[in-house]
Short mmCIF file of C-alpha atoms in Angstrom, two decimals:
data_model
loop_
_atom_site.label_atom_id
_atom_site.label_comp_id
_atom_site.label_asym_id
_atom_site.label_seq_id
_atom_site.Cartn_x
_atom_site.Cartn_y
_atom_site.Cartn_z
CA MET L 11 -25.10 17.65 -18.87
CA LYS L 12 -26.40 16.41 -15.49
CA TYR L 13 -29.97 16.03 -16.83
CA ARG L 14 -28.66 14.35 -19.97
CA ILE L 15 -26.76 11.73 -17.98
CA VAL L 16 -29.79 11.13 -15.74
CA ALA L 17 -32.00 10.69 -18.77
CA ILE L 18 -29.57 8.26 -20.40
CA THR L 19 -29.34 6.28 -17.11
CA GLY L 20 -33.11 5.98 -17.10
CA ILE L 21 -33.10 4.79 -20.73
CA VAL L 22 -30.35 2.29 -20.02
CA THR L 23 -32.24 0.99 -16.97
CA LEU L 24 -35.37 0.52 -19.02
CA LEU L 25 -33.62 -1.24 -21.83
CA MET L 26 -31.80 -3.54 -19.43
CA THR L 27 -35.15 -4.86 -18.20
CA GLY L 28 -35.60 -6.49 -21.54
CA SER L 29 -37.77 -4.05 -23.48
CA CYS L 30 -35.37 -4.08 -26.44
CA ARG L 31 -33.28 -7.24 -26.85
CA GLU L 32 -31.69 -8.99 -29.79
CA GLU L 33 -30.53 -12.50 -29.07
CA HIS L 34 -27.83 -12.50 -31.76
CA ARG L 35 -26.25 -9.14 -30.77
CA GLY L 36 -27.15 -8.42 -27.21
CA THR L 37 -29.13 -5.62 -25.57
CA ILE L 38 -29.29 -2.46 -27.70
CA ILE L 39 -28.98 0.61 -25.43
CA ALA L 40 -28.48 3.39 -27.95
CA ARG L 41 -29.03 4.06 -31.68
CA VAL L 42 -27.87 6.88 -33.99
CA ALA L 43 -29.26 6.53 -37.53
CA ASP L 44 -28.32 2.96 -38.53
CA ALA L 45 -25.58 2.61 -35.85
CA GLU L 46 -26.36 0.68 -32.65
CA LEU L 47 -24.60 0.28 -29.33
CA THR L 48 -25.21 -2.82 -27.21
CA LEU L 49 -24.88 -3.12 -23.50
CA GLU L 50 -22.24 -5.80 -23.96
CA GLU L 51 -20.15 -3.56 -26.24
CA ALA L 52 -20.46 -0.69 -23.74
CA ASN L 53 -19.39 -2.88 -20.81
CA GLU L 54 -16.09 -3.61 -22.57
CA HIS L 55 -15.23 0.09 -22.28
CA ILE L 56 -16.22 0.62 -18.63
CA ASP L 57 -13.60 0.71 -15.93
CA THR L 58 -15.47 -0.01 -12.70
CA THR L 59 -12.42 1.07 -10.61
CA GLN L 60 -13.07 4.66 -11.74
CA GLY L 61 -16.51 5.05 -10.12
CA PRO L 62 -20.01 3.56 -9.90
CA ARG L 63 -20.90 1.34 -12.82
CA ASP L 64 -24.15 3.15 -13.65
CA ARG L 65 -22.33 6.45 -13.87
CA GLN L 66 -19.56 4.96 -15.99
CA LEU L 67 -22.14 3.43 -18.31
CA ALA L 68 -24.13 6.65 -18.70
CA ALA L 69 -20.90 8.58 -19.45
CA TYR L 70 -19.85 6.09 -22.09
CA VAL L 71 -23.22 6.12 -23.80
CA THR L 72 -23.11 9.91 -23.91
CA SER L 73 -19.63 9.90 -25.49
CA TRP L 74 -20.65 7.16 -27.96
CA ILE L 75 -23.67 9.15 -29.10
CA ASP L 76 -21.58 12.26 -29.56
CA ALA L 77 -18.91 10.37 -31.56
CA GLU L 78 -21.54 8.62 -33.70
CA LEU L 79 -23.28 11.89 -34.53
CA ILE L 80 -20.06 13.31 -35.85
CA HIS L 81 -19.29 10.08 -37.69
CA GLN L 82 -22.61 10.02 -39.43
CA GLU L 83 -22.07 13.61 -40.66
CA ALA L 84 -18.50 12.95 -41.67
CA LYS L 85 -19.64 10.02 -43.86
CA LEU L 86 -21.76 12.45 -45.93
CA THR L 87 -18.54 14.08 -47.10
CA LYS L 88 -17.23 10.75 -48.38
CA ILE L 89 -14.12 11.15 -46.20
CA ASP L 90 -14.45 7.53 -45.24
CA GLN L 91 -13.91 6.49 -48.86
CA SER L 92 -10.53 8.32 -49.40
CA ALA L 93 -7.44 6.40 -50.36
CA ALA L 94 -5.38 8.32 -47.77
CA LEU L 95 -7.70 7.22 -45.03
CA ASP L 96 -7.57 3.65 -46.18
CA ARG L 97 -3.77 3.71 -45.97
CA ARG L 98 -3.95 5.13 -42.48
CA LEU L 99 -6.41 2.49 -41.40
CA ARG L 100 -4.21 -0.26 -42.78
CA ASP L 101 -1.20 1.16 -40.90
CA LEU L 102 -3.23 1.35 -37.70
CA LYS L 103 -4.55 -2.21 -38.18
CA ARG L 104 -0.96 -3.50 -38.70
CA GLN L 105 0.20 -1.74 -35.53
CA PHE L 106 -2.68 -3.24 -33.48
CA VAL L 107 -2.20 -6.72 -34.93
CA ASN L 108 1.64 -6.53 -34.38
CA GLN L 109 1.12 -5.28 -30.80
CA GLU L 110 -1.43 -8.03 -30.04
CA TYR L 111 1.06 -10.66 -31.41
CA LEU L 112 3.92 -9.26 -29.42
CA ASP L 113 1.82 -9.15 -26.30
CA ARG L 114 1.12 -12.85 -26.68
CA TYR L 115 4.63 -13.89 -27.84
CA LEU L 116 6.83 -11.70 -25.66
CA TYR L 117 4.93 -10.78 -22.56
CA ALA L 118 3.06 -14.04 -21.84
CA ASP L 119 6.00 -15.92 -20.32
CA SER L 120 9.07 -13.65 -20.42
CA ALA L 121 8.15 -12.21 -17.01
CA VAL L 122 8.70 -15.57 -15.25
CA ILE L 123 11.79 -15.16 -13.11
CA THR L 124 12.88 -16.87 -9.92
CA GLU L 125 14.22 -15.47 -6.66
CA GLN L 126 17.48 -17.22 -7.26
CA SER L 127 17.89 -15.76 -10.74
CA VAL L 128 17.18 -12.27 -9.40
CA ARG L 129 19.82 -12.75 -6.67
CA GLU L 130 22.35 -14.02 -9.20
CA TYR L 131 21.71 -11.01 -11.48
CA TYR L 132 22.09 -8.64 -8.55
CA ASP L 133 25.38 -10.26 -7.49
CA ALA L 134 26.69 -9.77 -11.00
CA HIS L 135 25.45 -6.15 -11.37
CA HIS L 136 25.17 -4.82 -7.83
CA SER L 137 27.29 -1.78 -8.58
CA GLU L 138 24.57 -0.60 -11.04
CA PHE L 139 21.83 -0.17 -8.45
CA PHE L 140 21.75 2.87 -6.24
CA ALA L 141 19.50 4.29 -3.48
CA ARG L 142 17.39 7.11 -4.97
CA GLU L 143 17.00 8.73 -1.48
CA ASP L 144 18.18 8.38 2.11
CA LEU L 145 16.72 5.15 3.58
CA VAL L 146 16.97 3.49 7.00
CA MET L 147 16.19 -0.12 7.90
CA LEU L 148 14.40 0.40 11.20
CA ARG L 149 13.05 -1.53 14.11
CA LEU L 150 10.15 0.32 15.69
CA ALA L 151 8.01 -0.30 18.80
CA VAL L 152 5.27 1.89 20.18
CA LEU L 153 4.37 1.46 23.92
CA GLY L 154 1.51 2.83 25.87
CA SER L 155 3.49 4.94 28.46
CA ARG L 156 6.86 6.62 28.87
CA GLU L 157 7.53 4.36 31.86
CA MET L 158 7.03 1.19 29.84
CA ALA L 159 9.07 2.64 26.96
CA SER L 160 11.91 3.41 29.31
CA THR L 161 11.72 -0.08 30.75
CA PHE L 162 11.83 -1.50 27.25
CA ILE L 163 14.96 0.52 26.47
CA SER L 164 16.59 -0.69 29.71
CA ARG L 165 15.95 -4.29 28.64
CA LEU L 166 17.63 -3.52 25.26
CA VAL L 167 20.63 -1.84 26.87
CA ARG L 168 21.10 -4.69 29.30
CA ASN L 169 20.50 -7.65 26.89
CA ALA L 170 21.18 -6.00 23.54
CA ASP L 171 18.40 -8.30 22.16
CA TRP L 172 15.39 -6.67 20.59
CA ASP L 173 13.39 -9.97 20.32
CA ALA L 174 14.05 -10.80 23.97
CA ALA L 175 12.89 -7.35 25.10
CA VAL L 176 9.78 -7.55 22.93
CA GLY L 177 8.97 -10.98 24.34
CA ASP L 178 9.26 -9.83 28.00
CA SER L 179 5.93 -10.76 29.61
CA ALA L 180 5.98 -7.59 31.69
CA LEU L 181 6.08 -5.41 28.61
CA ARG L 182 4.06 -7.40 26.11
CA SER L 183 0.73 -5.98 27.13
CA SER L 184 2.06 -2.39 26.88
CA ILE L 185 3.20 -2.71 23.26
CA ILE L 186 0.71 -0.91 20.95
CA ALA L 187 2.50 -1.41 17.64
CA LEU L 188 5.36 -3.54 16.54
CA PRO L 189 5.79 -3.48 12.69
CA PRO L 190 8.40 -5.80 11.20
CA PRO L 191 11.78 -4.26 10.40
CA LYS L 192 11.80 -2.55 7.01
CA TYR L 193 13.29 0.32 5.08
CA TYR L 194 11.81 3.74 5.62
CA SER L 195 12.31 7.01 3.78
CA ARG L 196 11.58 10.59 4.76
CA HIS L 197 8.23 10.16 3.02
CA THR L 198 7.16 6.87 4.64
CA LEU L 199 8.13 7.31 8.28
CA PHE L 200 5.50 9.18 10.33
CA PRO L 201 5.30 11.40 12.18
CA PRO L 202 8.20 13.43 10.65
CA GLU L 203 10.06 13.76 13.95
CA LEU L 204 10.77 10.04 13.94
CA TRP L 205 12.74 10.39 10.76
CA LYS L 206 14.81 13.24 12.19
CA ILE L 207 15.64 11.15 15.24
CA ALA L 208 16.35 7.99 13.25
CA MET L 209 18.89 9.76 11.11
CA THR L 210 20.84 10.89 14.16
CA LEU L 211 21.36 7.29 15.38
CA ASP L 212 24.05 4.82 14.46
CA ALA L 213 23.28 1.26 13.43
CA ASN L 214 21.91 -0.77 16.36
CA GLU L 215 21.73 2.32 18.60
CA THR L 216 18.48 2.74 20.54
CA SER L 217 16.59 6.05 20.68
CA PHE L 218 15.07 7.61 23.82
CA PRO L 219 11.21 7.39 24.10
CA VAL L 220 9.61 9.70 21.51
CA LYS L 221 6.10 10.95 22.21
CA ILE L 222 3.74 10.46 19.31
CA ALA L 223 0.00 10.44 19.02
CA ALA L 224 -0.33 6.67 19.57
CA GLY L 225 2.01 6.51 22.55
CA TYR L 226 5.79 6.41 22.96
CA ALA L 227 8.00 5.15 20.11
CA VAL L 228 11.37 3.47 20.40
CA LEU L 229 13.59 3.27 17.34
CA GLN L 230 16.59 1.15 16.48
CA PRO L 231 18.16 1.53 13.03
CA LEU L 232 19.71 -1.59 11.64
CA SER L 233 21.38 0.08 8.60
CA ILE L 234 21.32 3.41 6.82
CA VAL L 235 21.69 3.78 3.05
CA ARG L 236 22.48 7.32 1.81
CA GLU L 237 21.13 8.63 -1.47
CA GLY L 238 23.41 7.63 -4.39
CA LYS L 239 25.06 4.81 -2.45
CA PRO L 240 24.83 1.19 -3.63
CA ALA L 241 21.53 -0.36 -2.68
CA PRO L 242 21.44 -3.68 -0.88
CA PHE L 243 19.53 -6.56 -2.42
CA ASP L 244 16.44 -6.24 -0.25
CA LEU L 245 16.08 -2.63 -1.51
CA ALA L 246 17.01 -3.27 -5.15
CA TRP L 247 15.35 -6.61 -5.83
CA GLU L 248 12.23 -5.09 -7.45
CA GLU L 249 14.25 -2.95 -9.79
CA VAL L 250 16.49 -5.91 -10.59
CA GLY L 251 13.51 -8.03 -11.47
CA GLN L 252 12.08 -5.35 -13.76
CA ARG L 253 15.39 -4.97 -15.57
CA MET L 254 15.57 -8.71 -16.04
CA ILE L 255 12.11 -8.76 -17.53
CA VAL L 256 13.04 -5.94 -19.99
CA GLU L 257 16.27 -7.60 -20.98
CA ASN L 258 14.57 -11.01 -21.41
CA ARG L 259 11.92 -9.43 -23.63
CA ARG L 260 14.46 -7.50 -25.70
CA LYS L 261 16.48 -10.67 -26.25
CA LYS L 262 13.40 -12.62 -27.25
CA TYR L 263 12.37 -9.83 -29.62
CA GLU L 264 15.77 -9.84 -31.33
CA GLU L 265 15.68 -13.62 -31.64
CA LEU L 266 12.22 -13.38 -33.16
CA LEU L 267 13.39 -10.90 -35.82
CA GLY L 268 16.38 -13.13 -36.60
CA THR L 269 14.03 -16.10 -37.12
CA LEU L 270 11.62 -14.08 -39.29
CA ARG L 271 14.45 -12.75 -41.53
CA LYS L 272 15.33 -16.34 -42.36
CA ARG L 273 11.68 -17.30 -42.88
CA TYR L 274 10.66 -14.38 -45.14
CA ARG L 275 12.50 -12.93 -48.10
CA VAL L 276 13.34 -9.26 -47.55
CA GLU L 277 14.34 -6.90 -50.34
CA LEU L 278 15.12 -3.15 -50.31
CA PHE L 279 14.53 -0.85 -53.26
CA THR L 280 16.24 2.53 -53.29
CA GLY L 281 15.25 4.41 -56.44
CA ALA L 282 16.00 2.09 -59.35
CA ILE L 283 18.63 0.17 -57.41
CA ARG L 284 17.56 -3.19 -56.12
CA GLN L 285 19.30 -4.22 -52.92
CA SER L 286 19.35 -7.33 -50.82
CA ASP L 287 18.42 -7.12 -47.16
CA THR L 288 21.46 -5.34 -45.63
CA LEU L 289 19.77 -5.33 -42.23
CA ARG L 290 20.27 -9.04 -41.70
CA SER L 291 22.36 -9.62 -38.57
CA ASP L 292 25.22 -12.01 -38.76
CA THR L 293 24.20 -13.34 -35.35
CA HIS L 294 21.07 -14.81 -36.92
CA GLU L 295 22.76 -16.40 -39.92
#
């Protein structure tokens, strides 16, 4: 397989230089019997985030050749001319066309939501959003020495003002890291001993200096949310937004069906009994 990919890469490179071009279709890079693959068609199937482009291209050309070899042999059995296959193809085409239409109709603008609308939805449904694990909103500072960390803590104890302590000119040069306050979980706060210490503190209580690889860390929890407890807005906003998008799309989908049931005549036939459309919703009358 390695030599096959290398060989195909070489062929592709040669063809890309212009030795085989068709202005009306593009650059042909592979042919099996009367079937041809162009560079432009292959590029549509390449995901450059999955690896180097040349490797992706070579792999796709290999898979295309294998599939086309089987397709050429299958056509000899006349399987492509069967009525059952025609029905399946029609069904697949309908599914793809429907999905393309819904992608354009439902998803193009239904995801537009504002921060205010998210907040209003949360206020109306806040009891429905819960923390999925223990979380702590944490202030964190890392200083270069235990002495500076202890001085920093003394400033906090005396002034009870984190921003004032951070802004102290005598300490500023010793601060190695000062991330903004945010929620941490057991899986996002490193090293692990910081999580253990954070969970022993009360809100606004300051830790002792904790030795870590980068220096000495000082922690100050602002709030702790236990697993299964209601999640505050700044934790739940993303989930709230996603739920709003889903609900907006569902509503738009139902409105679309209601409109289409008025536009097109629908009849149901069960055996020899002809029925009117009993699926029509009164809400769309």
